[in-house]
Structure formats: C-alpha cells, structure tokens
Short mmCIF file of N, CA and C in Angstrom, two decimals:
data_model
loop_
_atom_site.label_atom_id
_atom_site.label_comp_id
_atom_site.label_asym_id
_atom_site.label_seq_id
_atom_site.Cartn_x
_atom_site.Cartn_y
_atom_site.Cartn_z
N UNK A 1 0.93 46.91 61.57
CA UNK A 1 1.42 47.15 59.81
C UNK A 1 2.13 45.76 59.63
N UNK A 2 2.94 45.45 60.48
CA UNK A 2 3.68 44.28 60.04
C UNK A 2 2.99 43.01 60.06
N UNK A 3 2.18 42.99 61.46
CA UNK A 3 1.18 41.94 61.30
C UNK A 3 0.31 41.83 60.39
N UNK A 4 -0.23 43.08 59.68
CA UNK A 4 -1.10 42.93 58.66
C UNK A 4 -0.40 42.55 57.43
N UNK A 5 0.82 42.73 57.45
CA UNK A 5 1.26 42.62 55.96
C UNK A 5 1.83 41.10 56.01
N UNK A 6 2.21 40.37 57.25
CA UNK A 6 2.25 39.03 57.35
C UNK A 6 0.75 38.24 57.16
N UNK A 7 -0.04 38.59 57.62
CA UNK A 7 -1.49 38.23 57.17
C UNK A 7 -1.72 38.04 56.08
N UNK A 8 -1.26 39.17 55.02
CA UNK A 8 -1.71 39.09 53.59
C UNK A 8 -0.95 37.97 52.99
N UNK A 9 0.25 37.83 53.44
CA UNK A 9 1.31 37.08 52.86
C UNK A 9 0.91 35.74 53.06
N UNK A 10 0.71 35.48 54.35
CA UNK A 10 0.14 33.87 54.88
C UNK A 10 -1.10 33.61 53.93
N UNK A 11 -1.89 34.52 53.84
CA UNK A 11 -3.62 34.32 53.18
C UNK A 11 -3.11 34.02 51.79
N UNK A 12 -2.02 34.94 51.20
CA UNK A 12 -1.68 34.67 49.52
C UNK A 12 -1.35 33.28 49.45
N UNK A 13 -0.06 32.81 50.38
CA UNK A 13 0.34 31.61 50.05
C UNK A 13 -0.64 30.52 50.55
N UNK A 14 -1.62 30.40 51.22
CA UNK A 14 -2.40 29.58 51.50
C UNK A 14 -3.42 29.46 50.20
N UNK A 15 -3.81 30.49 49.33
CA UNK A 15 -4.71 30.37 48.26
C UNK A 15 -4.00 30.00 47.37
N UNK A 16 -2.72 30.17 46.80
CA UNK A 16 -1.83 29.69 45.92
C UNK A 16 -1.84 28.36 45.91
N UNK A 17 -1.37 27.76 47.38
CA UNK A 17 -1.50 26.26 47.65
C UNK A 17 -2.98 25.82 47.49
N UNK A 18 -3.84 25.87 47.66
CA UNK A 18 -5.36 25.37 47.38
C UNK A 18 -5.53 25.68 45.90
N UNK A 19 -5.15 26.98 45.35
CA UNK A 19 -5.44 26.85 43.97
C UNK A 19 -4.62 25.86 43.05
N UNK A 20 -3.47 25.85 43.34
CA UNK A 20 -2.79 24.87 42.72
C UNK A 20 -2.84 23.67 42.67
N UNK A 21 -3.47 23.09 44.13
CA UNK A 21 -4.12 21.77 44.07
C UNK A 21 -5.16 21.63 43.47
N UNK A 22 -6.02 22.39 43.43
CA UNK A 22 -7.44 22.30 42.46
C UNK A 22 -7.05 22.28 41.28
N UNK A 23 -5.80 22.96 40.78
CA UNK A 23 -5.54 22.81 39.41
C UNK A 23 -4.89 21.50 38.85
N UNK A 24 -4.26 20.95 39.83
CA UNK A 24 -3.64 19.78 39.61
C UNK A 24 -4.60 18.42 39.36
N UNK A 25 -5.73 18.77 40.45
CA UNK A 25 -6.86 17.62 40.20
C UNK A 25 -7.70 17.68 39.05
N UNK A 26 -7.65 18.98 38.34
CA UNK A 26 -8.79 19.06 37.35
C UNK A 26 -7.91 19.46 35.85
N UNK A 27 -6.64 19.16 36.00
CA UNK A 27 -6.08 19.12 34.65
C UNK A 27 -5.91 17.87 34.13
N UNK A 28 -6.04 18.03 32.79
CA UNK A 28 -6.44 16.74 32.05
C UNK A 28 -5.04 15.84 32.09
N UNK A 29 -5.06 14.50 32.41
CA UNK A 29 -3.87 13.80 32.31
C UNK A 29 -3.41 13.75 30.75
N UNK A 30 -2.02 13.31 30.60
CA UNK A 30 -1.35 13.17 29.62
C UNK A 30 -2.04 12.07 28.77
N UNK A 31 -2.22 12.28 27.44
CA UNK A 31 -3.09 11.22 26.78
C UNK A 31 -2.01 9.98 26.32
N UNK A 32 -2.27 8.62 26.55
CA UNK A 32 -1.26 7.85 25.90
C UNK A 32 -1.57 7.66 24.50
N UNK A 33 -0.42 7.47 23.78
CA UNK A 33 -0.14 7.06 22.46
C UNK A 33 0.28 5.79 22.05
N UNK A 34 -0.02 5.28 21.02
CA UNK A 34 0.37 3.86 20.82
C UNK A 34 1.58 4.24 19.82
N UNK A 35 2.82 3.33 19.97
CA UNK A 35 4.02 3.64 18.84
C UNK A 35 4.07 2.16 18.56
N UNK A 36 4.38 2.36 17.11
CA UNK A 36 4.51 0.91 16.30
C UNK A 36 5.81 1.36 15.74
N UNK A 37 7.02 0.44 16.36
CA UNK A 37 8.30 0.45 16.05
C UNK A 37 8.37 -0.56 14.76
N UNK A 38 9.27 -0.08 13.56
CA UNK A 38 9.41 -0.96 12.76
C UNK A 38 10.91 -1.04 12.11
N UNK A 39 11.48 -2.15 12.49
CA UNK A 39 12.94 -2.12 12.08
C UNK A 39 13.17 -2.86 10.76
N UNK A 40 13.98 -2.44 9.80
CA UNK A 40 14.24 -3.39 8.51
C UNK A 40 15.91 -3.74 8.41
N UNK A 41 16.24 -4.63 8.03
CA UNK A 41 17.26 -5.40 7.37
C UNK A 41 17.03 -5.57 5.94
N UNK A 42 17.75 -4.89 5.25
CA UNK A 42 17.77 -5.21 3.86
C UNK A 42 18.47 -6.20 3.57
N UNK A 43 18.23 -6.73 2.20
CA UNK A 43 18.68 -7.98 1.74
C UNK A 43 20.13 -7.81 1.14
N UNK A 44 21.29 -8.61 1.17
CA UNK A 44 22.42 -7.93 0.56
C UNK A 44 22.02 -7.75 -0.90
N UNK A 45 22.72 -6.85 -1.55
CA UNK A 45 22.27 -6.54 -3.02
C UNK A 45 21.35 -5.60 -3.24
N UNK A 46 20.60 -4.90 -2.10
CA UNK A 46 19.85 -3.94 -2.01
C UNK A 46 20.44 -2.65 -2.48
N UNK A 47 20.11 -1.97 -3.58
CA UNK A 47 20.64 -0.62 -3.77
C UNK A 47 20.51 0.45 -2.67
N UNK A 48 21.26 1.34 -2.66
CA UNK A 48 21.00 2.42 -1.58
C UNK A 48 19.81 3.44 -2.31
N UNK A 49 19.52 3.42 -3.67
CA UNK A 49 18.49 3.94 -4.23
C UNK A 49 17.23 3.25 -3.69
N UNK A 50 17.36 1.90 -3.97
CA UNK A 50 15.86 1.03 -3.21
C UNK A 50 15.69 1.30 -1.96
N UNK A 51 16.65 1.37 -0.98
CA UNK A 51 16.49 1.85 0.35
C UNK A 51 16.20 3.34 0.54
N UNK A 52 16.38 4.32 0.17
CA UNK A 52 15.96 5.52 -0.11
C UNK A 52 14.57 5.42 -0.39
N UNK A 53 14.16 5.06 -1.65
CA UNK A 53 12.68 4.76 -2.00
C UNK A 53 11.84 4.37 -1.10
N UNK A 54 12.60 3.17 -0.33
CA UNK A 54 11.58 2.52 0.66
C UNK A 54 11.48 3.45 1.83
N UNK A 55 12.49 3.99 2.07
CA UNK A 55 12.34 4.96 3.38
C UNK A 55 11.45 6.05 2.94
N UNK A 56 11.41 6.73 1.86
CA UNK A 56 10.51 7.86 1.29
C UNK A 56 9.02 7.49 1.47
N UNK A 57 8.97 6.03 0.73
CA UNK A 57 7.43 5.60 0.78
C UNK A 57 6.87 5.16 2.10
N UNK A 58 7.88 5.11 3.14
CA UNK A 58 7.20 5.00 4.33
C UNK A 58 6.91 6.14 4.98
N UNK A 59 7.69 6.91 4.85
CA UNK A 59 7.43 8.34 5.45
C UNK A 59 6.32 8.98 4.90
N UNK A 60 6.16 8.84 3.71
CA UNK A 60 4.79 9.34 2.79
C UNK A 60 3.53 8.86 3.22
N UNK A 61 3.39 7.61 4.06
CA UNK A 61 2.28 7.05 4.59
C UNK A 61 1.59 7.94 5.37
N UNK A 62 2.35 9.07 5.94
CA UNK A 62 1.69 9.83 7.04
C UNK A 62 0.59 10.42 6.25
N UNK A 63 0.76 11.05 4.99
CA UNK A 63 -0.13 12.05 4.31
C UNK A 63 -1.08 11.00 3.52
N UNK A 64 -1.03 9.72 3.67
CA UNK A 64 -2.21 8.60 3.13
C UNK A 64 -3.08 7.89 3.92
N UNK A 65 -2.63 7.68 5.15
CA UNK A 65 -3.45 6.96 6.21
C UNK A 65 -3.57 7.97 7.17
N UNK A 66 -4.99 8.11 7.12
CA UNK A 66 -5.34 9.07 8.12
C UNK A 66 -5.07 8.77 9.74
N UNK A 67 -5.03 7.57 10.07
CA UNK A 67 -4.87 7.23 11.69
C UNK A 67 -3.43 7.54 11.80
N UNK A 68 -2.49 7.77 11.02
CA UNK A 68 -1.36 8.09 11.76
C UNK A 68 -1.02 9.62 12.20
N UNK A 69 -0.66 9.92 13.58
CA UNK A 69 -0.62 11.01 14.09
C UNK A 69 0.78 11.67 13.97
N UNK A 70 1.75 10.33 13.99
CA UNK A 70 3.46 11.12 13.55
C UNK A 70 4.09 9.78 13.06
N UNK A 71 5.15 10.31 12.13
CA UNK A 71 6.03 8.96 11.88
C UNK A 71 7.13 9.78 11.56
N UNK A 72 8.31 8.99 11.77
CA UNK A 72 9.57 9.48 11.61
C UNK A 72 10.59 8.23 11.53
N UNK A 73 11.82 8.36 11.03
CA UNK A 73 12.77 7.36 10.78
C UNK A 73 13.61 7.40 9.85
N UNK A 74 14.42 6.60 9.49
CA UNK A 74 15.45 6.56 8.64
C UNK A 74 16.52 5.34 8.80
N UNK A 75 17.67 5.39 8.08
CA UNK A 75 18.85 4.66 8.00
C UNK A 75 19.34 4.80 9.55
N UNK A 76 20.13 3.63 10.31
CA UNK A 76 20.88 3.54 11.29
C UNK A 76 22.08 4.45 10.71
N UNK A 77 22.63 5.49 11.74
CA UNK A 77 23.49 6.03 11.71
C UNK A 77 24.92 5.31 12.32
N UNK A 78 24.68 4.27 12.94
CA UNK A 78 25.86 3.58 13.45
C UNK A 78 26.31 2.70 12.77
N UNK A 79 26.96 1.55 12.97
CA UNK A 79 27.54 0.59 11.96
C UNK A 79 26.97 -0.90 11.80
N UNK A 80 25.30 -0.48 12.17
CA UNK A 80 24.44 -1.57 11.82
C UNK A 80 24.91 -2.46 10.65
N UNK A 81 25.07 -1.71 9.44
CA UNK A 81 25.23 -2.33 7.96
C UNK A 81 26.54 -3.30 8.11
N UNK A 82 27.65 -2.82 9.05
CA UNK A 82 28.74 -3.64 8.85
C UNK A 82 28.46 -5.00 9.84
N UNK A 83 27.59 -4.69 11.02
CA UNK A 83 27.39 -5.73 12.00
C UNK A 83 26.62 -6.48 11.58
N UNK A 84 25.70 -6.37 10.58
CA UNK A 84 24.66 -7.48 9.93
C UNK A 84 23.67 -7.07 10.75
N UNK A 85 23.21 -6.01 11.15
CA UNK A 85 21.99 -5.69 12.12
C UNK A 85 20.85 -4.84 11.18
N UNK A 86 19.91 -4.61 11.79
CA UNK A 86 18.91 -3.77 11.26
C UNK A 86 19.43 -2.58 10.65
N UNK A 87 19.18 -2.14 9.57
CA UNK A 87 19.68 -0.77 9.00
C UNK A 87 18.87 0.40 8.94
N UNK A 88 17.50 -0.12 9.14
CA UNK A 88 16.51 1.19 9.11
C UNK A 88 15.66 1.13 10.20
N UNK A 89 15.02 2.14 10.86
CA UNK A 89 14.21 1.94 11.96
C UNK A 89 12.89 3.05 11.58
N UNK A 90 11.68 2.79 11.88
CA UNK A 90 10.75 3.85 11.81
C UNK A 90 9.93 3.76 12.92
N UNK A 91 9.21 4.87 13.54
CA UNK A 91 8.31 4.92 14.69
C UNK A 91 7.02 5.68 13.88
N UNK A 92 5.88 5.03 14.02
CA UNK A 92 4.70 5.41 13.89
C UNK A 92 3.71 5.73 15.04
N UNK A 93 3.07 6.67 15.37
CA UNK A 93 2.60 7.16 16.14
C UNK A 93 0.95 7.14 15.76
N UNK A 94 0.19 6.22 16.84
CA UNK A 94 -1.27 6.18 16.58
C UNK A 94 -1.86 6.55 17.91
N UNK A 95 -3.29 6.81 17.78
CA UNK A 95 -3.81 7.06 18.75
C UNK A 95 -4.52 5.99 19.70
N UNK A 96 -4.67 4.64 19.19
CA UNK A 96 -5.22 3.73 19.97
C UNK A 96 -4.98 2.41 18.97
N UNK A 97 -5.26 1.40 19.99
CA UNK A 97 -5.13 0.19 19.31
C UNK A 97 -6.26 0.04 17.84
N UNK A 98 -7.57 0.57 17.82
CA UNK A 98 -8.22 0.47 16.84
C UNK A 98 -7.86 1.29 15.71
N UNK A 99 -6.94 2.49 15.69
CA UNK A 99 -6.20 3.32 14.62
C UNK A 99 -5.01 2.30 14.15
N UNK A 100 -4.43 1.62 14.99
CA UNK A 100 -3.21 0.56 14.76
C UNK A 100 -3.96 -0.42 13.93
N UNK A 101 -5.12 -0.91 14.29
CA UNK A 101 -5.42 -2.09 13.11
C UNK A 101 -6.04 -1.53 11.91
N UNK A 102 -6.44 -0.27 11.85
CA UNK A 102 -6.89 0.32 10.75
C UNK A 102 -5.68 0.60 9.92
N UNK A 103 -4.26 1.20 10.40
CA UNK A 103 -3.33 1.57 9.79
C UNK A 103 -2.89 0.18 9.16
N UNK A 104 -2.70 -0.86 9.97
CA UNK A 104 -2.34 -2.20 9.48
C UNK A 104 -2.93 -2.94 8.17
N UNK A 105 -4.36 -2.43 8.23
CA UNK A 105 -5.13 -2.86 7.06
C UNK A 105 -5.39 -2.02 6.11
N UNK A 106 -4.82 -0.81 6.21
CA UNK A 106 -5.12 0.33 5.21
C UNK A 106 -4.51 -0.24 3.86
N UNK A 107 -5.26 0.16 2.72
CA UNK A 107 -4.57 -0.27 1.48
C UNK A 107 -3.21 0.33 1.32
N UNK A 108 -3.20 1.50 1.43
CA UNK A 108 -1.79 2.19 1.18
C UNK A 108 -0.71 1.53 2.01
N UNK A 109 -1.07 1.17 3.00
CA UNK A 109 0.05 0.35 3.95
C UNK A 109 0.30 -1.15 3.32
N UNK A 110 -0.82 -2.00 2.83
CA UNK A 110 -0.62 -3.10 2.41
C UNK A 110 0.22 -2.85 1.11
N UNK A 111 -0.11 -2.29 0.32
CA UNK A 111 0.80 -1.74 -1.03
C UNK A 111 2.09 -1.49 -0.78
N UNK A 112 2.37 -0.60 0.33
CA UNK A 112 3.77 -0.29 0.78
C UNK A 112 4.76 -1.69 1.20
N UNK A 113 3.91 -2.30 2.00
CA UNK A 113 4.52 -3.55 2.39
C UNK A 113 4.83 -4.69 1.37
N UNK A 114 3.87 -4.89 0.40
CA UNK A 114 4.07 -5.56 -0.71
C UNK A 114 5.50 -5.25 -1.65
N UNK A 115 5.47 -3.62 -1.66
CA UNK A 115 6.41 -3.29 -2.21
C UNK A 115 7.89 -3.56 -1.90
N UNK A 116 7.88 -3.42 -0.57
CA UNK A 116 9.08 -3.32 0.18
C UNK A 116 9.51 -5.07 0.65
N UNK A 117 8.82 -5.88 0.85
CA UNK A 117 8.99 -7.29 1.22
C UNK A 117 10.08 -7.65 0.49
N UNK A 118 10.07 -7.63 -1.02
CA UNK A 118 11.06 -8.68 -1.53
C UNK A 118 12.41 -8.06 -1.11
N UNK A 119 12.55 -6.83 -0.76
CA UNK A 119 14.09 -6.25 -0.59
C UNK A 119 14.34 -6.30 0.82
N UNK A 120 13.52 -7.17 1.92
CA UNK A 120 13.91 -7.11 3.26
C UNK A 120 14.25 -8.64 3.73
N UNK A 121 15.48 -8.92 4.41
CA UNK A 121 16.09 -9.93 4.93
C UNK A 121 15.08 -10.54 6.01
N UNK A 122 15.02 -9.18 7.05
CA UNK A 122 14.47 -9.21 8.29
C UNK A 122 13.60 -7.97 8.83
N UNK A 123 12.41 -8.25 9.54
CA UNK A 123 11.54 -7.16 10.05
C UNK A 123 11.40 -7.39 11.44
N UNK A 124 11.56 -6.29 12.34
CA UNK A 124 11.16 -6.32 13.57
C UNK A 124 10.11 -5.44 13.81
N UNK A 125 9.07 -5.82 14.92
CA UNK A 125 7.93 -5.01 14.93
C UNK A 125 7.64 -4.88 16.44
N UNK A 126 7.99 -3.85 17.04
CA UNK A 126 7.53 -3.85 18.62
C UNK A 126 6.08 -2.48 18.61
N UNK A 127 5.40 -2.82 19.36
CA UNK A 127 4.47 -1.95 19.78
C UNK A 127 4.33 -1.75 21.49
N UNK A 128 4.26 -0.40 21.68
CA UNK A 128 4.16 -0.02 23.13
C UNK A 128 3.28 1.19 23.37
N UNK A 129 2.87 1.49 24.49
CA UNK A 129 1.97 2.76 25.07
C UNK A 129 3.01 3.85 25.70
N UNK A 130 2.89 4.89 25.11
CA UNK A 130 3.97 6.25 25.48
C UNK A 130 2.95 7.11 26.03
N UNK A 131 3.52 7.84 26.89
CA UNK A 131 2.96 9.07 27.55
C UNK A 131 3.31 10.19 26.96
#
C-alpha cells in the first residue's frame, strides 16, 4: 500500500515536471514594445493653463493616432521647475519601429508639435525597447 502510494506520488511529480517544461517551451515569449519618452522644459512665462492644455493635447493623441498603444505623462511632481530642469514627461508606447515612424509623421502629431513648439525651451527624446 505504501509502495503503491509512493509510486503514484513519484509518477505525479514526474508528470508535473515534464508538463511544466513543455509549457515553458511552448509559451509565447513576452512581446517587446517600443517606448518613446519625451520630456519638456517650458519657456519662462508659459502659463499654467498653457502647460495644462499642452499636457491634455499630448495625452489626447492616443485617440487620434492609431499606432499609439498607451500614453501617459504629466508634470514633474518634484522640484524640477525650481531647479530649471524638465517640467513634464510623457511615455508613448507603440508596437514597433514602423509604428513609431508612422506616429512621428502622423498629421495629428505634427499639428501638436507645431502648437506646443513655441512654448518649449527644451525637448528631450529617448526611445527604448521594453518587454
């Protein structure tokens, strides 16, 4: 009886290990996504209303540019404005490089860039692959 139970337990463990290794080999690896990070430093004299509108307009690009999977961002909650650093940061997620290129050349993105450009002292852009 004990020997039979032991055989059942060992067999169950082996089947679990074999099944787990098969699952791990066939599981779909995580898909990489391309992140497009944009940081703004607004010019002195830019009003808080102008900054809020620029933030809202940037975030609204998600509903206007189909290549955008996700977008988030807003004002720096630290002391950046007092230190003369970037004041706002945004992260745009797209699927791949062709989608990033399409986003960059999309008419809505171009219109946004043209509208916000006069308000900006500096812009920093970083793109990276994330899993």
